[in-house]
C-alpha cells in the first residue's frame, strides 16, 4: 500500500499544493499552525470520507474561496488508483474514484489507513465511545459487510429512539416496538459477535507490540457487553444466535425503562473494550505512562490486523505525537516503523525527535508552503 501523490487546491491554508511520495517515511516539520496537520487530515479524509477534526466540510475550504479539492493517487497490490473530493460552498461534495462517482459508504476500505494523534492517547482513559470507535474503524476498513451492518444498526437505533419518544407521549402503541426490536436484536448480535472476535485478535497483536514498547508490562484486552450475564459468550459456536435471543429478551424486559427514558438501554452502542495489565484495569489504575503505552500498542496493533485482512500493510499517519511521548517510547515507535517498512506520514515540531541518521524524506512546512530539506 502506498500513496504516490497528493494535490490540494484551496484546502485549509493551502492555495495550491502538489506532492509526490515514495514508499518510505514522510516527515513534515514546522511550528504549530503552519499546515502540517492539514496534510494528515487530507490523507485521512481520502480514506474515510470525513475529517478527524471537524464534522463540517465547509471548514475545509480556504477562507475566501468558493470551493476546495483533494486529489490523491495510490498503489494497492501494485495496482494504481485515484480518489478525488470536490467541495463547493452551498452544495454537496463530490467523491470520485478514477473518474467515477462514489458514495461515502463505498469509500471505506479502499485505502486502509491508521491514524495516531494526541487525542488517541486518551483511548485508554477516555470514554467507552472512543474504544468502540476504535473497534468499528478497524472492522469497517477490513469488512464492507460490517460497515454496512453498523450503518443499519445506527439507523434502526435512531428509529427506535424516535418511536420510544412517541410511545411515551402516547402518539404510538407499545406494540409498534416489536418489529424494530427484532431487527435491532439481529443487528446487535452480528456486530457484537464480530467485535468479540476482533478483540481476541487485536489483544494478541497488541500484546506483541506491548512487549516491544514496554517489556515486562503484559497487556490484555477483553470485550465487555453492557448488562450481560457471565458465560453469555463463553462458546464461539452459536454465539450470534444466543446473543440475538438475549438481546430480544433484554429489549422486552427493559421496555418500560426505555419508554420512560426514550432511549435504548442495552446494545453494542453501550459496550466497552477493557485493557488490563497484570489484571489491573488500565483505565482506572494505570499510570499515565502505562495508559499511553497501551494506547500506542492498540493503534499499532491495527496495522497488523488490517494487514492480515487486506493482504498488505495500511498507511500509518502520526500527527504530532512525538512531543507527547517520552524519549524511550519515541525510540521504540521509530524503531517499529523502520522494522515494519510501512509507508508512514509523521508531523512534528522538532527534528530532534528523530535519530541523527536520516530515516525518510524531510519536508518543512511554513504558512501553507512546503519545501524539502535535509
Short mmCIF file of C-alpha atoms in Angstrom, two decimals, residues 53-357:
data_model
loop_
_atom_site.label_atom_id
_atom_site.label_comp_id
_atom_site.label_asym_id
_atom_site.label_seq_id
_atom_site.Cartn_x
_atom_site.Cartn_y
_atom_site.Cartn_z
CA UNK A 53 -11.04 17.26 13.28
CA UNK A 54 -14.40 18.68 12.19
CA UNK A 55 -17.84 17.49 11.15
CA UNK A 56 -18.24 20.39 8.69
CA UNK A 57 -16.80 20.09 5.19
CA UNK A 58 -17.22 23.87 4.84
CA UNK A 59 -14.33 24.32 7.29
CA UNK A 60 -12.02 22.54 4.83
CA UNK A 61 -12.45 25.28 2.22
CA UNK A 62 -9.81 28.00 2.24
CA UNK A 63 -11.08 31.33 3.53
CA UNK A 64 -12.43 33.41 0.68
CA UNK A 65 -12.55 30.51 -1.80
CA UNK A 66 -15.73 29.17 -3.39
CA UNK A 67 -14.61 25.55 -3.08
CA UNK A 68 -11.77 23.12 -2.41
CA UNK A 69 -10.30 19.99 -3.95
CA UNK A 70 -8.34 16.93 -2.76
CA UNK A 71 -6.83 14.55 -5.31
CA UNK A 72 -4.81 11.50 -4.30
CA UNK A 73 -3.14 8.69 -6.23
CA UNK A 74 -2.13 5.39 -4.67
CA UNK A 75 -0.96 1.84 -5.28
CA UNK A 76 -2.78 -1.12 -3.79
CA UNK A 77 -1.36 -4.56 -4.55
CA UNK A 78 0.73 -2.64 -7.13
CA UNK A 79 -2.44 -1.59 -8.98
CA UNK A 80 -2.75 2.22 -9.40
CA UNK A 81 -5.84 4.01 -8.16
CA UNK A 82 -7.09 7.57 -7.76
CA UNK A 83 -9.52 9.33 -5.44
CA UNK A 84 -10.74 12.91 -5.59
CA UNK A 85 -13.02 15.08 -3.46
CA UNK A 86 -14.57 18.33 -4.64
CA UNK A 87 -16.17 20.75 -2.18
CA UNK A 88 -18.34 23.70 -3.22
CA UNK A 89 -19.94 26.04 -0.74
CA UNK A 90 -23.67 25.52 -0.51
CA UNK A 91 -23.71 22.16 -2.34
CA UNK A 92 -22.88 18.56 -1.54
CA UNK A 93 -19.34 17.36 -2.05
CA UNK A 94 -18.48 15.04 -4.92
CA UNK A 95 -16.39 11.88 -4.42
CA UNK A 96 -14.79 10.18 -7.43
CA UNK A 97 -12.73 7.04 -7.83
CA UNK A 98 -10.76 7.02 -11.06
CA UNK A 99 -13.30 9.45 -12.51
CA UNK A 100 -16.47 7.62 -11.40
CA UNK A 101 -18.83 8.95 -8.72
CA UNK A 102 -18.68 7.16 -5.39
CA UNK A 103 -20.81 7.11 -2.21
CA UNK A 104 -19.07 7.53 1.15
CA UNK A 105 -20.18 4.08 2.31
CA UNK A 106 -18.37 2.57 -0.69
CA UNK A 107 -15.21 4.55 0.06
CA UNK A 108 -14.33 2.95 3.40
CA UNK A 109 -11.82 0.14 2.90
CA UNK A 110 -10.44 1.30 -0.46
CA UNK A 111 -7.39 2.87 1.17
CA UNK A 112 -6.81 1.24 4.60
CA UNK A 113 -5.23 3.72 6.99
CA UNK A 114 -4.34 4.05 10.67
CA UNK A 115 -4.17 7.45 12.38
CA UNK A 116 -2.46 8.08 15.70
CA UNK A 117 -2.94 11.61 17.05
CA UNK A 118 -2.63 13.21 20.51
CA UNK A 119 -6.36 12.57 21.05
CA UNK A 120 -5.68 8.82 20.75
CA UNK A 121 -3.55 8.98 23.87
CA UNK A 122 -6.91 9.23 25.67
CA UNK A 123 -8.04 5.96 24.09
CA UNK A 124 -7.37 4.03 27.29
CA UNK A 125 -8.51 6.53 29.92
CA UNK A 126 -11.25 8.19 27.87
CA UNK A 127 -14.92 7.33 27.47
CA UNK A 128 -16.03 3.90 26.15
CA UNK A 129 -17.23 5.59 22.92
CA UNK A 130 -13.58 6.14 21.93
CA UNK A 131 -12.79 2.44 22.22
CA UNK A 132 -15.97 1.42 20.39
CA UNK A 133 -14.99 3.79 17.58
CA UNK A 134 -11.54 2.21 17.50
CA UNK A 135 -13.02 -1.27 17.03
CA UNK A 136 -15.56 -0.13 14.46
CA UNK A 137 -12.94 1.69 12.38
CA UNK A 138 -10.80 -1.43 12.06
CA UNK A 139 -13.68 -3.78 11.35
CA UNK A 140 -15.19 -1.38 8.82
CA UNK A 141 -11.96 -1.00 6.87
CA UNK A 142 -11.47 -4.74 6.81
CA UNK A 143 -15.09 -5.68 6.03
CA UNK A 144 -17.60 -3.71 3.91
CA UNK A 145 -20.30 -6.06 5.27
CA UNK A 146 -19.55 -4.97 8.84
CA UNK A 147 -19.60 -1.30 7.88
CA UNK A 148 -22.95 -1.76 6.16
CA UNK A 149 -24.39 -3.51 9.22
CA UNK A 150 -23.06 -0.78 11.50
CA UNK A 151 -24.87 1.84 9.43
CA UNK A 152 -28.02 -0.29 9.56
CA UNK A 153 -27.79 -0.70 13.34
CA UNK A 154 -27.36 3.05 13.80
CA UNK A 155 -30.41 3.72 11.63
CA UNK A 156 -32.59 1.19 13.49
CA UNK A 157 -31.42 2.52 16.86
CA UNK A 158 -32.33 6.07 15.81
CA UNK A 159 -35.76 4.95 14.55
CA UNK A 160 -36.43 3.00 17.76
CA UNK A 161 -35.46 6.05 19.82
CA UNK A 162 -37.94 8.23 17.94
CA UNK A 163 -40.65 5.60 18.40
CA UNK A 164 -39.93 5.33 22.14
CA UNK A 165 -40.47 9.06 22.44
CA UNK A 166 -43.77 8.82 20.53
CA UNK A 167 -44.93 5.96 22.79
CA UNK A 168 -44.00 7.94 25.91
CA UNK A 169 -46.08 10.84 24.60
CA UNK A 170 -48.90 8.41 23.71
CA UNK A 171 -48.61 9.07 19.99
CA UNK A 172 -47.93 5.39 19.16
CA UNK A 173 -48.84 1.98 20.70
CA UNK A 174 -46.27 -0.10 22.60
CA UNK A 175 -46.71 -2.99 20.14
CA UNK A 176 -45.17 -0.79 17.44
CA UNK A 177 -41.78 -1.62 19.03
CA UNK A 178 -41.93 -5.34 18.20
CA UNK A 179 -40.68 -5.28 14.59
CA UNK A 180 -37.97 -2.75 15.45
CA UNK A 181 -36.81 -4.84 18.42
CA UNK A 182 -36.45 -7.95 16.25
CA UNK A 183 -34.38 -6.06 13.67
CA UNK A 184 -32.25 -4.38 16.33
CA UNK A 185 -31.56 -7.68 18.13
CA UNK A 186 -30.34 -9.37 14.93
CA UNK A 187 -28.13 -6.43 14.02
CA UNK A 188 -26.76 -6.08 17.56
CA UNK A 189 -25.88 -9.79 17.68
CA UNK A 190 -23.98 -9.58 14.39
CA UNK A 191 -21.99 -6.52 15.47
CA UNK A 192 -21.19 -7.86 18.95
CA UNK A 193 -20.04 -11.25 17.64
CA UNK A 194 -17.61 -9.63 15.25
CA UNK A 195 -16.35 -7.17 17.82
CA UNK A 196 -15.62 -10.04 20.22
CA UNK A 197 -13.67 -11.92 17.54
CA UNK A 198 -11.74 -8.77 16.60
CA UNK A 199 -10.95 -8.08 20.26
CA UNK A 200 -9.37 -11.53 20.61
CA UNK A 201 -7.15 -10.95 17.58
CA UNK A 202 -6.27 -7.36 18.46
CA UNK A 203 -5.50 -8.50 22.00
CA UNK A 204 -2.89 -10.96 20.77
CA UNK A 205 -1.41 -8.40 18.38
CA UNK A 206 -1.31 -5.53 20.89
CA UNK A 207 0.37 -7.83 23.43
CA UNK A 208 3.15 -8.47 20.90
CA UNK A 209 3.57 -4.74 20.28
CA UNK A 210 3.44 -4.01 24.01
CA UNK A 211 6.28 -6.46 24.58
CA UNK A 212 8.44 -4.33 22.26
CA UNK A 213 7.35 -0.98 23.68
CA UNK A 214 7.42 -1.91 27.37
CA UNK A 215 8.87 -5.32 28.20
CA UNK A 216 7.53 -6.75 31.44
CA UNK A 217 4.17 -4.95 31.23
CA UNK A 218 1.79 -7.50 29.65
CA UNK A 219 -1.33 -6.08 28.01
CA UNK A 220 -4.68 -7.90 27.75
CA UNK A 221 -7.92 -6.94 26.01
CA UNK A 222 -11.46 -8.08 26.69
CA UNK A 223 -14.84 -7.09 25.30
CA UNK A 224 -17.43 -6.06 27.89
CA UNK A 225 -21.11 -6.35 26.95
CA UNK A 226 -23.22 -3.96 29.00
CA UNK A 227 -25.56 -5.82 31.42
CA UNK A 228 -24.53 -9.26 30.09
CA UNK A 229 -24.53 -12.29 32.43
CA UNK A 230 -21.34 -14.30 32.87
CA UNK A 231 -20.87 -17.03 30.29
CA UNK A 232 -23.09 -15.49 27.61
CA UNK A 233 -20.24 -15.58 25.06
CA UNK A 234 -18.24 -18.45 26.51
CA UNK A 235 -18.58 -20.67 23.42
CA UNK A 236 -17.95 -19.46 19.86
CA UNK A 237 -20.35 -21.88 18.21
CA UNK A 238 -23.85 -20.43 18.04
CA UNK A 239 -22.76 -17.18 19.72
CA UNK A 240 -24.64 -14.93 17.30
CA UNK A 241 -27.88 -16.87 17.80
CA UNK A 242 -27.53 -16.80 21.60
CA UNK A 243 -26.86 -13.09 21.54
CA UNK A 244 -29.87 -12.41 19.34
CA UNK A 245 -32.14 -14.27 21.77
CA UNK A 246 -30.60 -12.44 24.72
CA UNK A 247 -30.99 -9.01 23.09
CA UNK A 248 -34.64 -9.75 22.31
CA UNK A 249 -35.23 -10.70 25.94
CA UNK A 250 -33.42 -7.61 27.20
CA UNK A 251 -35.44 -5.30 24.97
CA UNK A 252 -38.61 -6.92 26.32
CA UNK A 253 -37.52 -6.67 29.96
CA UNK A 254 -36.33 -3.10 29.60
CA UNK A 255 -39.26 -1.83 27.55
CA UNK A 256 -40.84 0.29 30.32
CA UNK A 257 -37.47 1.80 31.22
CA UNK A 258 -36.63 2.53 27.58
CA UNK A 259 -40.01 4.22 27.04
CA UNK A 260 -39.56 6.37 30.15
CA UNK A 261 -36.10 7.48 29.01
CA UNK A 262 -36.85 7.43 25.25
CA UNK A 263 -33.56 5.63 24.70
CA UNK A 264 -32.39 2.04 24.22
CA UNK A 265 -30.66 0.82 27.37
CA UNK A 266 -28.78 -2.19 26.01
CA UNK A 267 -26.82 -2.89 22.84
CA UNK A 268 -23.37 -2.58 21.28
CA UNK A 269 -23.67 1.21 21.40
CA UNK A 270 -23.08 0.87 25.18
CA UNK A 271 -20.33 -1.80 25.29
CA UNK A 272 -16.68 -1.28 26.12
CA UNK A 273 -13.19 -2.56 25.38
CA UNK A 274 -11.28 -3.21 28.61
CA UNK A 275 -7.47 -3.07 28.80
CA UNK A 276 -5.68 -4.71 31.71
CA UNK A 277 -2.08 -5.02 32.82
CA UNK A 278 -1.42 -7.93 35.19
CA UNK A 279 -5.14 -7.97 35.98
CA UNK A 280 -5.21 -4.22 36.67
CA UNK A 281 -7.70 -2.12 34.69
CA UNK A 282 -5.55 0.47 32.96
CA UNK A 283 -8.35 2.99 32.70
CA UNK A 284 -8.85 3.10 36.46
CA UNK A 285 -5.47 2.18 37.90
CA UNK A 286 -2.79 2.55 35.22
CA UNK A 287 -0.22 5.30 35.39
CA UNK A 288 -0.20 7.92 32.63
CA UNK A 289 2.84 6.21 31.09
CA UNK A 290 1.12 2.81 31.13
CA UNK A 291 -2.05 4.26 29.63
CA UNK A 292 -0.12 5.93 26.83
CA UNK A 293 1.84 2.78 26.09
CA UNK A 294 -1.40 0.81 26.00
CA UNK A 295 -2.94 3.32 23.59
CA UNK A 296 0.11 3.17 21.35
CA UNK A 297 0.11 -0.63 21.38
CA UNK A 298 -3.57 -0.66 20.40
CA UNK A 299 -3.04 1.70 17.49
CA UNK A 300 0.00 -0.18 16.17
CA UNK A 301 -1.87 -3.49 16.51
CA UNK A 302 -4.31 -2.06 13.94
CA UNK A 303 -1.54 -2.23 11.34
CA UNK A 304 -1.12 -5.98 11.75
CA UNK A 305 -4.87 -6.60 11.97
CA UNK A 306 -5.56 -4.75 8.72
CA UNK A 307 -2.51 -6.23 7.00
CA UNK A 308 -3.80 -9.73 7.76
CA UNK A 309 -7.22 -8.80 6.37
CA UNK A 310 -6.32 -6.86 3.21
CA UNK A 311 -3.05 -8.54 2.29
CA UNK A 312 -0.68 -5.59 2.73
CA UNK A 313 0.15 -3.02 5.37
CA UNK A 314 -2.10 0.05 5.59
CA UNK A 315 -0.83 3.63 5.58
CA UNK A 316 0.24 4.95 9.01
CA UNK A 317 -0.41 8.59 9.99
CA UNK A 318 1.30 10.00 13.09
CA UNK A 319 0.10 13.52 13.80
CA UNK A 320 2.13 15.45 16.37
CA UNK A 321 2.51 12.54 18.80
CA UNK A 322 6.31 12.74 19.15
CA UNK A 323 6.08 15.60 21.63
CA UNK A 324 3.58 13.60 23.71
CA UNK A 325 5.83 10.56 24.13
CA UNK A 326 8.92 10.27 26.30
CA UNK A 327 12.31 9.54 24.70
CA UNK A 328 12.13 5.77 25.27
CA UNK A 329 8.68 5.45 23.68
CA UNK A 330 9.72 7.67 20.76
CA UNK A 331 12.72 5.46 20.08
CA UNK A 332 10.59 2.32 20.34
CA UNK A 333 7.97 3.76 17.97
CA UNK A 334 10.51 4.86 15.34
CA UNK A 335 12.32 1.51 15.58
CA UNK A 336 8.99 -0.24 15.00
CA UNK A 337 8.27 1.88 11.91
CA UNK A 338 11.68 1.14 10.45
CA UNK A 339 11.45 -2.59 11.06
CA UNK A 340 7.98 -2.95 9.53
CA UNK A 341 8.73 -0.85 6.42
CA UNK A 342 5.31 0.78 6.38
CA UNK A 343 4.68 4.00 4.47
CA UNK A 344 4.31 6.50 7.30
CA UNK A 345 3.43 10.20 7.41
CA UNK A 346 4.70 11.99 10.52
CA UNK A 347 4.22 15.58 11.66
CA UNK A 348 6.43 17.11 14.35
CA UNK A 349 7.66 20.47 15.58
CA UNK A 350 11.29 19.48 16.19
CA UNK A 351 13.78 17.48 14.11
CA UNK A 352 15.49 16.48 17.37
CA UNK A 353 12.71 13.90 17.91
CA UNK A 354 14.25 11.82 15.13
CA UNK A 355 17.57 9.93 15.05
CA UNK A 356 20.65 11.60 13.62
CA UNK A 357 20.77 9.17 10.70
#
